[in-house]
């Protein structure tokens, strides 16, 4: 009896002659929790440390999950957005807290919602240039406790008070302080260049592309429904359990809440009142969380006995007008990264796009499917096309899983790798928008199983 085995048709690999293959060995993240919940008494480096390695040993951080000796890492780079003043280089504090050698350099990058994307591509650059073989990249955001400053006048008065030498000088300065000086400066998710909040911008973008409230609510419901399905099926294997000091052990995200269109339609607009379409239900929520990935040269990974999950291939960063195109990073990044890698949209098996707002995702999908937009704003002959929804964020996204600004990029890349492994696809495309009118896109190629 002869059994004929038909090999699946594989597309060409994106390996380049003379260029090192760089691989994702493993990716983990803490559960992403709504800010003000179980993590509320921690500091950002506590979360970042948990993603790396944290005692008690049942916390399966990156070190435990990979078995990587903490002396074998050449470099550590983390992304974060709202910095805790005491730990401004959170990568260094987290690595020391996680027991990594004090000889391993670490630095922190910031690029709004693509901060950990920047951390990962920094790692790729360090390896590609031959500086390192093994880099840990990650990201952290902690919205439960953000820096709230005194007003500028009050800060000036306090600094002057610090320099005053005599009691007379001190009393004279104290006498100049007015009640208005005591009003604090609260941080806002707003553009410095335009003073507009991101939610307001998302609402305008949705209106510009004719995205209805119903379309947004339906997409948000899809995100929550798919996230719940993936969680129940045990597909979110990057999530580690974390024994929160002084609190319970958390082992899953707490923002996944499938509702109904009827319930969602009752919510009032959150930013543009009374006629806006962006609400709390179709926006990502303020989230605490951290992520970490182990990135290596393929040669080093195999020499150490690892089975990589994916190759990290071409990537691009893009920038556009922060006023009217603040959240269109994926539209600009997708055709660019496809061209760079010689692929078409049809070649992509898995799409993982960051969901800041349902309106932002729908606007991007409409922009990507518009010849007029491509010709008028992007200087392109034709549209790139919209991804098939059957391949798009099928395990949920930032709307449901949560969005710790500095940590989402690693989640996107790890999820893309896991989906390729599960579904047998070859190419994944990760894309995200970011404050400042910036964006990122990257091709992830499945590692031969």
Short mmCIF file of C-alpha atoms in Angstrom, two decimals:
data_model
loop_
_atom_site.label_atom_id
_atom_site.label_comp_id
_atom_site.label_asym_id
_atom_site.label_seq_id
_atom_site.Cartn_x
_atom_site.Cartn_y
_atom_site.Cartn_z
CA UNK A 1 0.00 0.00 0.00
CA UNK A 2 1.42 3.36 -1.01
CA UNK A 3 0.38 6.46 0.93
CA UNK A 4 0.90 9.69 -0.94
CA UNK A 5 1.61 12.67 1.33
CA UNK A 6 0.75 16.00 -0.25
CA UNK A 7 2.97 18.76 1.05
CA UNK A 8 1.16 22.06 1.59
CA UNK A 9 2.22 24.69 -0.93
CA UNK A 10 4.48 27.12 0.86
CA UNK A 11 5.05 30.59 -0.48
CA UNK A 12 8.57 31.92 -0.90
CA UNK A 13 10.49 32.72 2.29
CA UNK A 14 11.51 36.32 2.96
CA UNK A 15 15.09 35.41 3.90
CA UNK A 16 17.58 37.80 2.29
CA UNK A 17 21.10 36.84 1.20
CA UNK A 18 23.75 38.25 3.53
CA UNK A 19 21.15 39.35 6.11
CA UNK A 20 20.81 37.58 9.46
CA UNK A 21 17.57 35.76 10.14
CA UNK A 22 16.06 37.21 13.31
CA UNK A 23 13.53 35.16 15.24
CA UNK A 24 10.88 35.54 17.90
CA UNK A 25 11.59 32.76 20.39
CA UNK A 26 8.83 33.51 22.91
CA UNK A 27 6.42 36.22 23.99
CA UNK A 28 4.55 36.71 27.27
CA UNK A 29 2.42 39.32 28.94
CA UNK A 30 0.83 39.91 32.29
CA UNK A 31 -2.97 39.86 32.25
CA UNK A 32 -4.12 43.25 30.95
CA UNK A 33 -6.33 44.81 33.65
CA UNK A 34 -8.51 47.88 33.66
CA UNK A 35 -6.68 50.64 35.50
CA UNK A 36 -7.74 51.12 39.11
CA UNK A 37 -8.30 47.39 39.68
CA UNK A 38 -5.99 44.67 41.07
CA UNK A 39 -2.69 46.29 40.02
CA UNK A 40 -3.58 49.70 41.47
CA UNK A 41 -1.02 49.66 44.33
CA UNK A 42 1.96 48.62 42.18
CA UNK A 43 4.50 50.67 40.23
CA UNK A 44 5.26 50.29 36.50
CA UNK A 45 8.55 48.43 37.07
CA UNK A 46 6.66 45.85 39.17
CA UNK A 47 4.55 44.93 36.14
CA UNK A 48 7.53 45.00 33.77
CA UNK A 49 9.48 42.79 36.17
CA UNK A 50 6.57 40.31 36.36
CA UNK A 51 6.66 39.89 32.57
CA UNK A 52 10.40 39.18 32.77
CA UNK A 53 10.70 37.05 35.91
CA UNK A 54 9.18 37.29 39.34
CA UNK A 55 9.21 35.12 42.42
CA UNK A 56 7.27 33.08 43.54
CA UNK A 57 8.32 30.69 40.81
CA UNK A 58 4.81 29.78 39.66
CA UNK A 59 4.70 33.17 37.98
CA UNK A 60 5.73 32.06 34.48
CA UNK A 61 7.53 35.16 33.23
CA UNK A 62 9.73 35.13 30.13
CA UNK A 63 12.72 33.66 32.01
CA UNK A 64 10.71 30.76 33.43
CA UNK A 65 8.88 30.09 30.18
CA UNK A 66 12.05 29.99 28.05
CA UNK A 67 14.60 28.78 30.59
CA UNK A 68 16.97 31.44 29.26
CA UNK A 69 19.89 31.96 31.67
CA UNK A 70 19.67 35.57 32.84
CA UNK A 71 23.36 36.01 32.04
CA UNK A 72 22.83 34.94 28.39
CA UNK A 73 20.88 38.09 27.47
CA UNK A 74 22.98 40.79 25.76
CA UNK A 75 20.58 43.72 26.03
CA UNK A 76 17.13 44.72 27.34
CA UNK A 77 14.92 47.41 25.82
CA UNK A 78 11.43 48.43 26.98
CA UNK A 79 8.79 50.82 25.71
CA UNK A 80 6.55 53.02 27.86
CA UNK A 81 4.49 56.18 27.35
CA UNK A 82 3.60 57.86 30.65
CA UNK A 83 6.78 57.60 32.67
CA UNK A 84 6.93 57.22 36.42
CA UNK A 85 9.43 59.93 37.41
CA UNK A 86 11.25 57.68 39.92
CA UNK A 87 11.91 54.96 37.33
CA UNK A 88 12.31 56.90 34.10
CA UNK A 89 14.51 54.13 32.63
CA UNK A 90 11.98 51.45 33.55
CA UNK A 91 13.83 48.81 31.47
CA UNK A 92 16.83 49.02 33.80
CA UNK A 93 14.80 48.98 37.03
CA UNK A 94 12.69 46.04 35.83
CA UNK A 95 15.71 44.02 34.70
CA UNK A 96 17.51 44.55 38.02
CA UNK A 97 14.32 43.69 39.92
CA UNK A 98 13.90 40.52 37.84
CA UNK A 99 17.41 39.35 38.78
CA UNK A 100 19.17 39.97 35.46
CA UNK A 101 22.90 40.59 35.67
CA UNK A 102 23.77 44.22 36.40
CA UNK A 103 26.22 43.92 33.48
CA UNK A 104 23.35 43.80 30.96
CA UNK A 105 22.61 47.28 29.57
CA UNK A 106 18.99 48.36 29.34
CA UNK A 107 17.24 51.38 27.90
CA UNK A 108 13.68 52.65 27.52
CA UNK A 109 12.05 54.02 24.37
CA UNK A 110 8.84 55.98 23.89
CA UNK A 111 6.74 56.31 20.73
CA UNK A 112 3.16 56.51 22.03
CA UNK A 113 1.11 53.36 21.30
CA UNK A 114 3.93 51.83 19.23
CA UNK A 115 6.53 52.06 22.01
CA UNK A 116 7.04 48.29 22.34
CA UNK A 117 7.04 48.00 18.53
CA UNK A 118 9.97 50.41 18.68
CA UNK A 119 11.55 48.30 21.44
CA UNK A 120 11.29 45.17 19.26
CA UNK A 121 12.66 46.82 16.12
CA UNK A 122 15.48 48.30 18.21
CA UNK A 123 16.26 44.71 19.22
CA UNK A 124 16.16 43.66 15.55
CA UNK A 125 18.60 46.47 14.71
CA UNK A 126 21.00 45.48 17.49
CA UNK A 127 21.04 41.88 16.24
CA UNK A 128 21.15 42.69 12.51
CA UNK A 129 24.14 45.00 13.03
CA UNK A 130 26.02 42.27 14.89
CA UNK A 131 26.07 44.11 18.23
CA UNK A 132 23.99 41.46 20.02
CA UNK A 133 22.64 37.94 19.56
CA UNK A 134 20.01 37.82 22.31
CA UNK A 135 17.77 40.76 23.23
CA UNK A 136 14.73 40.98 25.47
CA UNK A 137 12.24 43.62 24.33
CA UNK A 138 9.03 44.58 26.04
CA UNK A 139 6.68 47.29 27.13
CA UNK A 140 4.75 48.46 30.15
CA UNK A 141 2.02 50.94 30.96
CA UNK A 142 0.52 51.77 34.32
CA UNK A 143 -2.52 54.03 34.16
CA UNK A 144 -3.63 53.45 37.77
CA UNK A 145 -1.13 56.04 38.97
CA UNK A 146 -0.03 58.76 36.57
CA UNK A 147 2.10 61.82 37.44
CA UNK A 148 -0.11 64.79 38.40
CA UNK A 149 1.90 68.00 38.54
CA UNK A 150 1.58 71.24 40.43
CA UNK A 151 0.84 74.24 38.20
CA UNK A 152 3.87 75.90 36.61
CA UNK A 153 3.58 78.96 38.88
CA UNK A 154 3.52 76.71 41.94
CA UNK A 155 6.53 74.72 40.68
CA UNK A 156 8.45 77.97 40.17
CA UNK A 157 7.56 79.14 43.68
CA UNK A 158 8.63 75.82 45.22
CA UNK A 159 11.96 75.80 43.36
CA UNK A 160 12.62 79.39 44.46
CA UNK A 161 11.70 78.42 48.03
CA UNK A 162 14.28 75.67 47.85
CA UNK A 163 16.98 78.23 47.04
CA UNK A 164 15.92 80.80 49.67
CA UNK A 165 18.54 81.04 52.42
CA UNK A 166 16.95 83.15 55.18
CA UNK A 167 13.61 82.83 56.93
CA UNK A 168 12.72 86.32 55.64
CA UNK A 169 13.28 85.27 52.02
CA UNK A 170 11.18 82.13 52.57
CA UNK A 171 8.29 84.06 54.13
CA UNK A 172 8.38 86.63 51.31
CA UNK A 173 8.11 83.85 48.70
CA UNK A 174 5.33 82.08 50.61
CA UNK A 175 3.42 85.36 50.69
CA UNK A 176 3.41 85.45 46.87
CA UNK A 177 1.64 82.08 46.50
CA UNK A 178 -1.96 82.58 45.36
CA UNK A 179 -4.84 80.04 45.69
CA UNK A 180 -4.91 79.71 41.87
CA UNK A 181 -1.37 78.28 42.02
CA UNK A 182 -2.74 75.21 43.81
CA UNK A 183 -4.81 73.91 40.86
CA UNK A 184 -3.04 70.73 39.63
CA UNK A 185 -2.15 69.92 36.01
CA UNK A 186 -3.92 66.70 35.06
CA UNK A 187 -2.48 64.56 32.26
CA UNK A 188 -4.69 64.03 29.19
CA UNK A 189 -4.47 61.70 26.19
CA UNK A 190 -4.20 64.74 23.93
CA UNK A 191 -1.97 65.84 21.08
CA UNK A 192 0.55 68.50 22.08
CA UNK A 193 0.64 69.94 18.55
CA UNK A 194 -3.15 70.28 18.19
CA UNK A 195 -4.44 70.18 21.83
CA UNK A 196 -7.09 67.70 20.65
CA UNK A 197 -7.85 64.54 22.61
CA UNK A 198 -7.41 61.28 20.73
CA UNK A 199 -11.08 60.35 21.24
CA UNK A 200 -12.21 63.62 19.69
CA UNK A 201 -9.89 62.99 16.74
CA UNK A 202 -11.22 59.42 16.36
CA UNK A 203 -14.78 60.77 16.29
CA UNK A 204 -13.89 63.25 13.54
CA UNK A 205 -12.07 60.54 11.58
CA UNK A 206 -15.09 58.21 11.79
CA UNK A 207 -17.33 61.04 10.55
CA UNK A 208 -14.95 61.87 7.68
CA UNK A 209 -15.12 58.27 6.44
CA UNK A 210 -18.85 57.92 7.04
CA UNK A 211 -18.47 55.27 9.75
CA UNK A 212 -21.79 54.91 11.57
CA UNK A 213 -22.31 54.40 15.29
CA UNK A 214 -23.79 50.95 14.53
CA UNK A 215 -20.72 49.88 12.52
CA UNK A 216 -18.50 50.88 15.43
CA UNK A 217 -20.62 49.09 18.03
CA UNK A 218 -20.74 45.96 15.86
CA UNK A 219 -16.98 45.93 15.46
CA UNK A 220 -16.45 46.43 19.21
CA UNK A 221 -18.88 43.60 19.96
CA UNK A 222 -16.99 41.39 17.48
CA UNK A 223 -13.72 42.16 19.31
CA UNK A 224 -15.14 41.21 22.72
CA UNK A 225 -16.90 38.10 21.38
CA UNK A 226 -13.78 36.80 19.61
CA UNK A 227 -11.57 37.58 22.63
CA UNK A 228 -13.90 35.61 24.93
CA UNK A 229 -13.94 32.71 22.47
CA UNK A 230 -10.13 32.72 22.23
CA UNK A 231 -9.75 32.94 26.01
CA UNK A 232 -12.19 30.06 26.59
CA UNK A 233 -10.38 27.94 23.98
CA UNK A 234 -7.03 28.53 25.75
CA UNK A 235 -5.57 30.35 22.73
CA UNK A 236 -4.25 33.35 24.70
CA UNK A 237 -1.22 31.34 25.78
CA UNK A 238 1.00 34.43 26.07
CA UNK A 239 -0.87 35.46 29.26
CA UNK A 240 1.01 34.48 32.42
CA UNK A 241 -0.34 34.16 35.96
CA UNK A 242 0.88 36.86 38.32
CA UNK A 243 0.62 36.79 42.10
CA UNK A 244 0.07 40.45 42.84
CA UNK A 245 1.90 41.34 46.07
CA UNK A 246 -0.66 41.67 48.86
CA UNK A 247 -3.50 40.77 46.49
CA UNK A 248 -4.82 37.70 44.65
CA UNK A 249 -3.24 35.89 41.71
CA UNK A 250 -4.48 37.17 38.36
CA UNK A 251 -4.38 34.89 35.33
CA UNK A 252 -6.65 36.52 32.76
CA UNK A 253 -7.60 39.89 31.29
CA UNK A 254 -10.51 41.61 33.04
CA UNK A 255 -11.81 43.85 30.26
CA UNK A 256 -13.34 41.17 28.01
CA UNK A 257 -17.07 41.77 28.28
CA UNK A 258 -19.27 40.68 25.38
CA UNK A 259 -22.46 42.78 25.61
CA UNK A 260 -25.24 43.34 23.08
CA UNK A 261 -25.82 45.99 20.43
CA UNK A 262 -28.93 47.00 22.37
CA UNK A 263 -26.92 47.64 25.58
CA UNK A 264 -24.11 49.41 23.69
CA UNK A 265 -26.53 51.70 21.86
CA UNK A 266 -27.66 53.16 25.21
CA UNK A 267 -24.27 54.78 25.87
CA UNK A 268 -23.83 58.50 25.28
CA UNK A 269 -21.00 59.90 23.11
CA UNK A 270 -17.81 60.23 25.14
CA UNK A 271 -16.04 63.05 23.27
CA UNK A 272 -18.12 64.91 20.66
CA UNK A 273 -21.39 65.72 22.40
CA UNK A 274 -24.25 65.25 21.69
CA UNK A 275 -23.89 63.90 18.14
CA UNK A 276 -20.61 61.98 18.27
CA UNK A 277 -20.36 58.24 17.62
CA UNK A 278 -17.35 57.28 19.78
CA UNK A 279 -18.45 55.91 23.17
CA UNK A 280 -16.85 54.09 26.10
CA UNK A 281 -18.12 50.81 24.63
CA UNK A 282 -16.44 51.20 21.24
CA UNK A 283 -13.13 52.62 22.53
CA UNK A 284 -10.18 50.89 24.17
CA UNK A 285 -10.07 51.44 27.94
CA UNK A 286 -7.27 52.69 30.21
CA UNK A 287 -5.23 49.59 30.99
CA UNK A 288 -2.38 48.40 33.21
CA UNK A 289 -0.10 45.70 31.84
CA UNK A 290 3.33 44.62 30.63
CA UNK A 291 4.71 42.39 27.90
CA UNK A 292 8.07 40.86 27.00
CA UNK A 293 9.54 38.98 24.04
CA UNK A 294 12.78 37.08 23.51
CA UNK A 295 14.36 38.00 20.16
CA UNK A 296 17.48 36.23 18.87
CA UNK A 297 19.50 35.60 15.76
CA UNK A 298 18.30 32.28 14.30
CA UNK A 299 21.81 30.86 14.57
CA UNK A 300 22.06 31.63 18.29
CA UNK A 301 18.52 30.38 19.02
CA UNK A 302 19.20 27.03 17.35
CA UNK A 303 22.61 26.73 19.03
CA UNK A 304 20.88 27.16 22.40
CA UNK A 305 18.30 24.51 21.54
CA UNK A 306 15.30 26.79 21.00
CA UNK A 307 12.49 26.22 18.52
CA UNK A 308 11.59 29.74 17.34
CA UNK A 309 7.97 30.75 16.80
CA UNK A 310 8.47 33.16 13.89
CA UNK A 311 10.87 35.20 11.80
CA UNK A 312 10.66 38.98 12.23
CA UNK A 313 10.94 40.35 8.70
CA UNK A 314 10.51 43.76 7.07
CA UNK A 315 9.08 46.66 9.04
CA UNK A 316 8.31 50.32 8.42
CA UNK A 317 7.47 53.40 10.47
CA UNK A 318 5.25 56.07 8.96
CA UNK A 319 4.15 59.58 9.90
CA UNK A 320 1.37 61.80 8.66
CA UNK A 321 -0.71 64.88 9.58
CA UNK A 322 -1.45 64.66 13.34
CA UNK A 323 -4.65 66.71 13.00
CA UNK A 324 -6.79 65.02 10.36
CA UNK A 325 -4.88 61.76 9.90
CA UNK A 326 -3.77 61.08 13.46
CA UNK A 327 -4.90 57.44 13.53
CA UNK A 328 -4.30 56.35 9.91
CA UNK A 329 -0.89 54.73 10.53
CA UNK A 330 -2.04 51.26 9.32
CA UNK A 331 -3.31 52.72 6.02
CA UNK A 332 0.07 54.29 5.29
CA UNK A 333 2.18 51.48 6.74
CA UNK A 334 0.50 48.44 5.15
CA UNK A 335 1.23 49.11 1.43
CA UNK A 336 4.73 50.29 2.30
CA UNK A 337 5.69 47.12 4.20
CA UNK A 338 4.07 44.88 1.57
CA UNK A 339 6.10 46.57 -1.16
CA UNK A 340 9.27 46.31 0.88
CA UNK A 341 8.81 42.56 1.32
CA UNK A 342 7.53 41.88 -2.23
CA UNK A 343 4.17 40.61 -0.98
CA UNK A 344 0.55 41.46 -1.78
CA UNK A 345 -2.39 41.75 0.59
CA UNK A 346 -3.58 38.31 -0.65
CA UNK A 347 -0.32 36.72 0.59
CA UNK A 348 -1.09 37.65 4.20
CA UNK A 349 -2.71 34.89 6.26
CA UNK A 350 -3.05 36.73 9.58
CA UNK A 351 -3.70 40.41 10.31
CA UNK A 352 -3.15 41.85 13.80
CA UNK A 353 -4.06 45.54 13.91
CA UNK A 354 -4.15 47.64 17.06
CA UNK A 355 -7.73 48.64 17.91
CA UNK A 356 -7.56 52.08 19.54
CA UNK A 357 -11.19 52.82 18.67
CA UNK A 358 -13.68 50.85 16.57
CA UNK A 359 -14.12 54.03 14.50
CA UNK A 360 -10.37 54.21 13.87
CA UNK A 361 -10.27 50.60 12.63
CA UNK A 362 -13.30 51.07 10.35
CA UNK A 363 -11.87 54.34 9.00
CA UNK A 364 -8.56 52.63 8.22
CA UNK A 365 -10.31 49.75 6.45
CA UNK A 366 -12.28 52.26 4.34
CA UNK A 367 -9.16 54.33 3.58
CA UNK A 368 -7.23 51.18 2.55
CA UNK A 369 -10.08 50.24 0.20
CA UNK A 370 -10.27 53.67 -1.46
CA UNK A 371 -8.49 54.46 -4.74
CA UNK A 372 -9.41 58.11 -4.20
CA UNK A 373 -7.69 58.25 -0.80
CA UNK A 374 -4.60 56.43 -2.13
CA UNK A 375 -4.30 58.85 -5.08
CA UNK A 376 -5.24 62.08 -3.28
CA UNK A 377 -3.33 61.71 0.00
CA UNK A 378 -0.79 58.92 -0.41
CA UNK A 379 0.57 59.62 -3.88
CA UNK A 380 -0.21 56.04 -4.92
CA UNK A 381 -1.75 54.85 -8.20
CA UNK A 382 -4.27 52.58 -6.51
CA UNK A 383 -5.57 51.29 -3.19
CA UNK A 384 -3.90 48.47 -1.26
CA UNK A 385 -7.32 46.96 -0.42
CA UNK A 386 -8.97 46.05 2.88
CA UNK A 387 -7.95 42.88 4.75
CA UNK A 388 -10.41 39.98 4.80
CA UNK A 389 -12.26 40.00 8.13
CA UNK A 390 -11.84 36.21 8.29
CA UNK A 391 -8.11 36.85 8.84
CA UNK A 392 -8.44 40.03 10.91
CA UNK A 393 -7.95 40.15 14.71
CA UNK A 394 -9.73 36.81 15.11
CA UNK A 395 -8.61 36.40 18.75
CA UNK A 396 -9.89 39.81 19.81
CA UNK A 397 -7.94 43.05 20.01
CA UNK A 398 -7.17 46.14 22.07
CA UNK A 399 -10.88 47.06 22.40
CA UNK A 400 -11.50 43.87 24.40
CA UNK A 401 -8.14 42.57 25.63
CA UNK A 402 -7.05 46.02 26.78
CA UNK A 403 -4.41 48.48 25.64
CA UNK A 404 -1.53 49.34 27.98
CA UNK A 405 0.00 51.96 25.63
CA UNK A 406 3.59 50.80 25.93
CA UNK A 407 2.90 47.04 25.91
CA UNK A 408 0.47 46.39 23.03
CA UNK A 409 3.06 46.03 20.23
CA UNK A 410 4.56 42.88 21.74
CA UNK A 411 1.08 41.42 22.16
CA UNK A 412 0.34 42.01 18.47
CA UNK A 413 3.53 40.31 17.27
CA UNK A 414 3.24 37.36 19.68
CA UNK A 415 -0.43 36.85 18.75
CA UNK A 416 0.40 36.98 15.03
CA UNK A 417 3.06 34.27 15.58
CA UNK A 418 0.67 32.10 17.63
CA UNK A 419 -2.11 32.44 15.07
CA UNK A 420 0.25 31.43 12.22
CA UNK A 421 1.27 28.36 14.24
CA UNK A 422 -2.33 27.45 15.03
CA UNK A 423 -3.76 28.12 11.57
CA UNK A 424 -0.84 26.95 9.44
CA UNK A 425 -0.41 30.29 7.67
CA UNK A 426 2.93 31.68 6.52
CA UNK A 427 2.74 35.48 6.74
CA UNK A 428 1.30 37.80 9.36
CA UNK A 429 1.01 41.58 9.10
CA UNK A 430 1.04 43.65 12.28
CA UNK A 431 0.02 47.32 12.13
CA UNK A 432 -0.72 50.09 14.61
CA UNK A 433 -1.44 53.79 14.80
CA UNK A 434 0.07 56.07 17.42
CA UNK A 435 -0.25 59.57 18.83
CA UNK A 436 1.66 62.19 16.87
CA UNK A 437 0.19 60.86 13.62
CA UNK A 438 2.68 57.98 13.51
CA UNK A 439 2.37 54.31 12.70
CA UNK A 440 4.14 50.98 12.37
CA UNK A 441 3.76 47.88 10.21
CA UNK A 442 5.76 44.64 10.27
CA UNK A 443 5.75 41.30 8.47
CA UNK A 444 6.00 38.20 10.66
CA UNK A 445 6.83 34.91 8.90
CA UNK A 446 5.95 31.56 10.41
CA UNK A 447 8.92 29.42 11.47
CA UNK A 448 8.86 26.01 9.73
CA UNK A 449 7.20 23.63 12.20
#
